[in-house]
PDB file of C-alpha atoms in Angstrom:
ATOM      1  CA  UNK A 348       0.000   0.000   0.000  1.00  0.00           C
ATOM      2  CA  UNK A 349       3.117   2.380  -0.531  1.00  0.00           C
ATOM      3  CA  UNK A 350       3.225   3.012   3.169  1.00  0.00           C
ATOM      4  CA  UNK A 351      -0.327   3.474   3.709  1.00  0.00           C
ATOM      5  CA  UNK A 352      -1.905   2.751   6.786  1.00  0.00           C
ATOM      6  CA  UNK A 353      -4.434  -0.320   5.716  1.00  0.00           C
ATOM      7  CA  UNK A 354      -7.152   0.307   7.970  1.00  0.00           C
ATOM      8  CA  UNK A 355      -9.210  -2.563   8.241  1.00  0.00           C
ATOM      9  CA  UNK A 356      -5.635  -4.223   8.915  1.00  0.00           C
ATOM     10  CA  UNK A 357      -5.636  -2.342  12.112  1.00  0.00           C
ATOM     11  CA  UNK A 358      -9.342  -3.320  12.924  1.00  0.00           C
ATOM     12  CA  UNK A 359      -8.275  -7.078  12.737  1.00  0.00           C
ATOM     13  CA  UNK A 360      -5.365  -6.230  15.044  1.00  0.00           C
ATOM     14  CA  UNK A 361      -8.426  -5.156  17.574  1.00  0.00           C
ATOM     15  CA  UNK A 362     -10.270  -8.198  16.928  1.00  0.00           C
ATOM     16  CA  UNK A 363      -7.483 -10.879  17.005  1.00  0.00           C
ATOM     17  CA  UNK A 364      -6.257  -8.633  20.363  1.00  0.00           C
ATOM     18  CA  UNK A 365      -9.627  -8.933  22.175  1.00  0.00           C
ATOM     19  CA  UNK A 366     -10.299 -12.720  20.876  1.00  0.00           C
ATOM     20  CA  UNK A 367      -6.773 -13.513  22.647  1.00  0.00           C
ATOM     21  CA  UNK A 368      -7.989 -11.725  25.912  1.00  0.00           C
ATOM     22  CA  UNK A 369     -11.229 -13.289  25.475  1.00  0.00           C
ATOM     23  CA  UNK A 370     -12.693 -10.022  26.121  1.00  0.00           C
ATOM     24  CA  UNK A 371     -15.334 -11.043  23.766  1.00  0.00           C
ATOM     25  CA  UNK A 372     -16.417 -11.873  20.156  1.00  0.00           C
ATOM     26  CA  UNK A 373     -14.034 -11.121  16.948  1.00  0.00           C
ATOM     27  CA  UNK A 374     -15.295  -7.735  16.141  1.00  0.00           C
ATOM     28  CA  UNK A 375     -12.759  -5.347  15.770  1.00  0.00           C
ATOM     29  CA  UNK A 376     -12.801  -1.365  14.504  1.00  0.00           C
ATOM     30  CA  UNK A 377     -11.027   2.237  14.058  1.00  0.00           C
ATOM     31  CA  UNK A 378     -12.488   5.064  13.243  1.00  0.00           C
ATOM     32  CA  UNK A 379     -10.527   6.916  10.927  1.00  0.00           C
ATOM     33  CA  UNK A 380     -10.721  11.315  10.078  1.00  0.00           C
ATOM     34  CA  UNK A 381      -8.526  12.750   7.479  1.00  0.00           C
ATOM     35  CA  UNK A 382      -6.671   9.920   7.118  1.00  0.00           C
ATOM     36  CA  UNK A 383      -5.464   9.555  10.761  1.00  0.00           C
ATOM     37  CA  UNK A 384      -7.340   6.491  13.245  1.00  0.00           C
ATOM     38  CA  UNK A 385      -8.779   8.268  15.767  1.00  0.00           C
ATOM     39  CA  UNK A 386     -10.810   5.745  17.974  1.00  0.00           C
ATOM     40  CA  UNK A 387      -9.763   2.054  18.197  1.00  0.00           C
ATOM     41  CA  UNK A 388     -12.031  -0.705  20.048  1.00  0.00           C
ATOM     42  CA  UNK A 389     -12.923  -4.523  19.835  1.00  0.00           C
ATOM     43  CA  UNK A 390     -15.514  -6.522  21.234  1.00  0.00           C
ATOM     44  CA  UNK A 391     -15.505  -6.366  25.309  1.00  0.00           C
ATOM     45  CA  UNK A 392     -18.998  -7.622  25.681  1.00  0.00           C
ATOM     46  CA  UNK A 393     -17.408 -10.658  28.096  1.00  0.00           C
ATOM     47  CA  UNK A 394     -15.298  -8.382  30.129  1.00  0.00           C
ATOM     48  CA  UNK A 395     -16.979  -6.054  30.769  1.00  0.00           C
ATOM     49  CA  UNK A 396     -20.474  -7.462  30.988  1.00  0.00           C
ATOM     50  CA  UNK A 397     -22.415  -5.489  28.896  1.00  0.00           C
ATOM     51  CA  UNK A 398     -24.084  -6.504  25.729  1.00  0.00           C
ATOM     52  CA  UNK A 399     -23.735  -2.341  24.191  1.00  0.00           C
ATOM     53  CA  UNK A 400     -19.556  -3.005  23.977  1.00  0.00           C
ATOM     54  CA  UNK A 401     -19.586  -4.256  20.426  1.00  0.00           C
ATOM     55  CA  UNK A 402     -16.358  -2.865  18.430  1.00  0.00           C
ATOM     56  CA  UNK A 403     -17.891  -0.302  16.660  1.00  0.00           C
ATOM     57  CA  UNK A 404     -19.559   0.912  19.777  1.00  0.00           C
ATOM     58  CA  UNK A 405     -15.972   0.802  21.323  1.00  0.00           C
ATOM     59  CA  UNK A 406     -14.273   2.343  18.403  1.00  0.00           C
ATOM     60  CA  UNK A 407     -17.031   5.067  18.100  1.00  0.00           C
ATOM     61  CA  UNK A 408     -16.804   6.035  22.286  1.00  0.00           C
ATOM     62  CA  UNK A 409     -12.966   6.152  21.353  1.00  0.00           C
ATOM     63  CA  UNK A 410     -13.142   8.794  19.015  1.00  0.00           C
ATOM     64  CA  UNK A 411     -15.371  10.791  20.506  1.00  0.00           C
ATOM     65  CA  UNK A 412     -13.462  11.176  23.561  1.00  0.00           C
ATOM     66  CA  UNK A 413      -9.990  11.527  21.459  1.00  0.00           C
ATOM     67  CA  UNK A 414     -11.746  14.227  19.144  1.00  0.00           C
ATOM     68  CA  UNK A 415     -13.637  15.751  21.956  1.00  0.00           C
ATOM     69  CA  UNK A 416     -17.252  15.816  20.326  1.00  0.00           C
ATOM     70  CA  UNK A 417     -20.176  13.706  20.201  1.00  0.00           C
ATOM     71  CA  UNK A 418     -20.639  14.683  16.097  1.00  0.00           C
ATOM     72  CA  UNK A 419     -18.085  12.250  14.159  1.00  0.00           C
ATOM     73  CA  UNK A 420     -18.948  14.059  10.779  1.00  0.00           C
ATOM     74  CA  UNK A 421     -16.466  12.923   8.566  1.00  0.00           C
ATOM     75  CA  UNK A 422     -15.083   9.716   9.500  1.00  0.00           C
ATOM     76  CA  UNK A 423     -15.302   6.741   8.275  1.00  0.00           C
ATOM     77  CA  UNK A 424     -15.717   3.264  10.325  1.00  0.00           C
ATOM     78  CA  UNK A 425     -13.734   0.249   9.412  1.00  0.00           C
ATOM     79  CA  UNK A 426     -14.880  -2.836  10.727  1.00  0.00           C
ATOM     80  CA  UNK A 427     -14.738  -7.028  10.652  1.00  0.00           C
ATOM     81  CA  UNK A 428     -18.552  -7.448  10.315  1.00  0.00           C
ATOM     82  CA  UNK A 429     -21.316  -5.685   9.102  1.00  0.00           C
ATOM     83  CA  UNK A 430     -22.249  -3.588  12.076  1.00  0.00           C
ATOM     84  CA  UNK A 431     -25.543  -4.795  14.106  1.00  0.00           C
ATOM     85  CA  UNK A 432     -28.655  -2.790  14.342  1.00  0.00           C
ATOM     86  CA  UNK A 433     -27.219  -1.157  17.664  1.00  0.00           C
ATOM     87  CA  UNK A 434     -23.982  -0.215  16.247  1.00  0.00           C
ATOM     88  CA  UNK A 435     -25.864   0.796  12.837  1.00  0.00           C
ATOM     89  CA  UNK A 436     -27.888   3.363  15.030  1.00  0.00           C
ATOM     90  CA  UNK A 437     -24.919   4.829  17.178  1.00  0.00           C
ATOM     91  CA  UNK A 438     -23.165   5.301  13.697  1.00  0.00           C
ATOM     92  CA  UNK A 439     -25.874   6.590  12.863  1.00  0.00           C
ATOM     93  CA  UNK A 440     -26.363   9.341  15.719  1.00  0.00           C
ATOM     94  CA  UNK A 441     -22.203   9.806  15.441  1.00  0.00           C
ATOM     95  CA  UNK A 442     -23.062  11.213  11.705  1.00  0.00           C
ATOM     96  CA  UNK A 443     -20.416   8.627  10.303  1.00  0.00           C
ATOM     97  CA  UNK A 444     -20.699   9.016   6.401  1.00  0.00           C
ATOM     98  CA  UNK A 445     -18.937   5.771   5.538  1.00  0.00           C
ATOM     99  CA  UNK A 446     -18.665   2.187   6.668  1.00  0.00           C
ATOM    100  CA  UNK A 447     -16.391  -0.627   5.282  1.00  0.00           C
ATOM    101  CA  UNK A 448     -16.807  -4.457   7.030  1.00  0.00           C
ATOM    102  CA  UNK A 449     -15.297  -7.564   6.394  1.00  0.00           C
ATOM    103  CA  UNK A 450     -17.926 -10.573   7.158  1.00  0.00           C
ATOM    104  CA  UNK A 451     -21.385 -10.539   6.559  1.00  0.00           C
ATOM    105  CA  UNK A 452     -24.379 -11.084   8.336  1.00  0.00           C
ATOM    106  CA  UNK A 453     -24.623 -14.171   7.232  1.00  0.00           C
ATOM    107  CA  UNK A 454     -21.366 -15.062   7.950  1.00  0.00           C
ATOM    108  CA  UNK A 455     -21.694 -13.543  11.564  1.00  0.00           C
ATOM    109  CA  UNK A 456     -25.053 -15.701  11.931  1.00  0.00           C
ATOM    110  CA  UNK A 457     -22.784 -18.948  10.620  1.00  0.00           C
ATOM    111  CA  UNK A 458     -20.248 -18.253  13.982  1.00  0.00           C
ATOM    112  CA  UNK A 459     -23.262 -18.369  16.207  1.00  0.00           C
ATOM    113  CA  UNK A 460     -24.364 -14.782  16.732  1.00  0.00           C
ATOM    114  CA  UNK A 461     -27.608 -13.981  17.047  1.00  0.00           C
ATOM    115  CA  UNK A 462     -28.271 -10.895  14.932  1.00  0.00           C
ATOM    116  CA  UNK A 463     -31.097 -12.507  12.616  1.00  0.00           C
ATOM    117  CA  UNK A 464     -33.644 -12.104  15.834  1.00  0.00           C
ATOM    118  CA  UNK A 465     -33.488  -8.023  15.298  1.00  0.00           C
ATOM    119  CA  UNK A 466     -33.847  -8.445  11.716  1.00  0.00           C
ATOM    120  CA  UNK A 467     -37.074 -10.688  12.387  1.00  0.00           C
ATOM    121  CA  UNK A 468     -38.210  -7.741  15.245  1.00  0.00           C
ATOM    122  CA  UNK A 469     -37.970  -5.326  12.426  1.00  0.00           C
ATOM    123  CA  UNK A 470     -39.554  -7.592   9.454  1.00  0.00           C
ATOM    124  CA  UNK A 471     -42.570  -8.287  12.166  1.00  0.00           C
ATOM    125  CA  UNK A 472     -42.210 -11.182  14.793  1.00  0.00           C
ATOM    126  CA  UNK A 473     -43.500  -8.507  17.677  1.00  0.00           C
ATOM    127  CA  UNK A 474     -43.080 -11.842  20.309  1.00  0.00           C
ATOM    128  CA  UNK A 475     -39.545 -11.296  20.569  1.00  0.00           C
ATOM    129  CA  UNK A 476     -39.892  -8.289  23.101  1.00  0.00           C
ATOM    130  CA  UNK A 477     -43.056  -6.713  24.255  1.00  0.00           C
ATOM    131  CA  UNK A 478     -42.725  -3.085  24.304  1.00  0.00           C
ATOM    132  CA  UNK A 479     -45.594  -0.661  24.635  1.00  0.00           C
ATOM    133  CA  UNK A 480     -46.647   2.941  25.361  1.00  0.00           C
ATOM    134  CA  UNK A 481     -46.899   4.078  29.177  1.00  0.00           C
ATOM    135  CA  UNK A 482     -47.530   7.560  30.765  1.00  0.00           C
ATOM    136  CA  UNK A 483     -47.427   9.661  27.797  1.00  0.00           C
ATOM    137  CA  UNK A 484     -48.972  12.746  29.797  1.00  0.00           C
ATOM    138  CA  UNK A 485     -46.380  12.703  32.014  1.00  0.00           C
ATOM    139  CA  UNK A 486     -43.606  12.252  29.736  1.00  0.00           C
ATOM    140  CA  UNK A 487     -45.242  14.925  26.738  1.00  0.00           C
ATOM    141  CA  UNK A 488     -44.916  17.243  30.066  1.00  0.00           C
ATOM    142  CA  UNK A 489     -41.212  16.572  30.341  1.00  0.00           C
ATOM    143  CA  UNK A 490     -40.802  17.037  26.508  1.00  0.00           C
ATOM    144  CA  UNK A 491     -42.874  20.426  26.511  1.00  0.00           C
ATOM    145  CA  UNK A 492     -40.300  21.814  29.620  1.00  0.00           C
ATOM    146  CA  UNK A 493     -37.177  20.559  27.522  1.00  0.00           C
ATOM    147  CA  UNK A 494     -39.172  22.199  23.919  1.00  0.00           C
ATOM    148  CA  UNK A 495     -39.139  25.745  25.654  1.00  0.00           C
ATOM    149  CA  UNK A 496     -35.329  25.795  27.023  1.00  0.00           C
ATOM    150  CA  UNK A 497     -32.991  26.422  25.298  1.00  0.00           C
ATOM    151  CA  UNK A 498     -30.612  22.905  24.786  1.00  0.00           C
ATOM    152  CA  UNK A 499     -28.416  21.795  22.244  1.00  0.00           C
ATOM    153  CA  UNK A 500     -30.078  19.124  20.003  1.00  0.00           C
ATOM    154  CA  UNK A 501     -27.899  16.414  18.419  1.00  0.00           C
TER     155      UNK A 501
END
C-alpha cells in the first residue's frame, strides 16, 4: 500500500487482540478522520459485561473522547462485520458518512451470533420483546419543559 496505513488491517489487530484476551467476540474497529485512526475498540462484551460493547460501539466512544465531540462528521468506520442494528444506530447518531466491514451477516449468523432475531423484530415477529406505550402525559410534560429551554439538540 506504498506506506499506507491499511485500515481494516488495524481493525483485525483489535479483533485478534480482544479474541486472545477473550474479552469477547471477533469484532474489531477504528475510526478513521482525514486519514489519521482516531478511535480504536474490539468486542468487550465478556469483560466487561455489557451486551452495548460491540467494536464499533468501542471504536465510536474512542473517538469521541480523542476528538472531543459527540458529532463524528467525517469519518469513516472500518470494521470485521457488518455492524448490528445497535452499532448501525450509534453510527448513525455519530453522523459517520462511511462504513467498510469484512464478514457478513450471514457469515456472523454462521459463527453463532444472534443478529437474525433483530432483523425478524424489524420484518414483524413482535413476540420477541413486548414493548408498549406508558404515561405519555407525564412524559409529553417533560418534553414540553425541555421544547421551551434552550438545549443543544444532536
Amino acid at each position: 500500500m506504498n506506506g499506507q496505513i491499511n485500515y481494516m488491517e488495524e481493525a483485525l489487530k483489535e479483533a485478534y487482540q480482544g479474541i486472545a484476551k477473550k474479552d469477547g467476540g471477533p469484532f474489531g474497529s477504528v475510526v478513521v478522520k482525514d486519514g489519521v485512526i482516531v478511535g480504536r475498540g474490539h468486542n468487550c462484551v465478556l469483560m466487561k459485561k455489557d451486551p452495548t460493547c460491540h467494536g464499533e460501539m468501542e471504536a465510536i466512544r474512542d473517538a469521541c473522547e480523542h476528538l472531543g465531540t459527540h458529532d463524528l462528521s467525517g469519518c469513516i468506520l472500518y470494521t470485521t462485520a457488518e455492524p448490528c442494528p445497535m452499532c448501525l444506530g450509534a453510527i448513525l447518531w455519530a453522523n459517520i458518512g462511511k462504513v467498510y466491514y469484512g464478514c457478513s451477516v450471514k457469515d456472523t449468523d454462521e459463527i453463532g451470533f444472534r443478529d437474525d432475531r433483530f432483523y425478524r423484530y424489524f420484518q414483524g415477529d413482535k413476540e420477541i420483546l413486548a414493548i408498549e406505550e406508558s404515561d405519555r402525559e407525564a412524559c409529553l410534560k417533560l418534553f414540553e419543559k425541555y421544547a421551551k429551554e434552550e438545549n443543544q439538540r444532536y
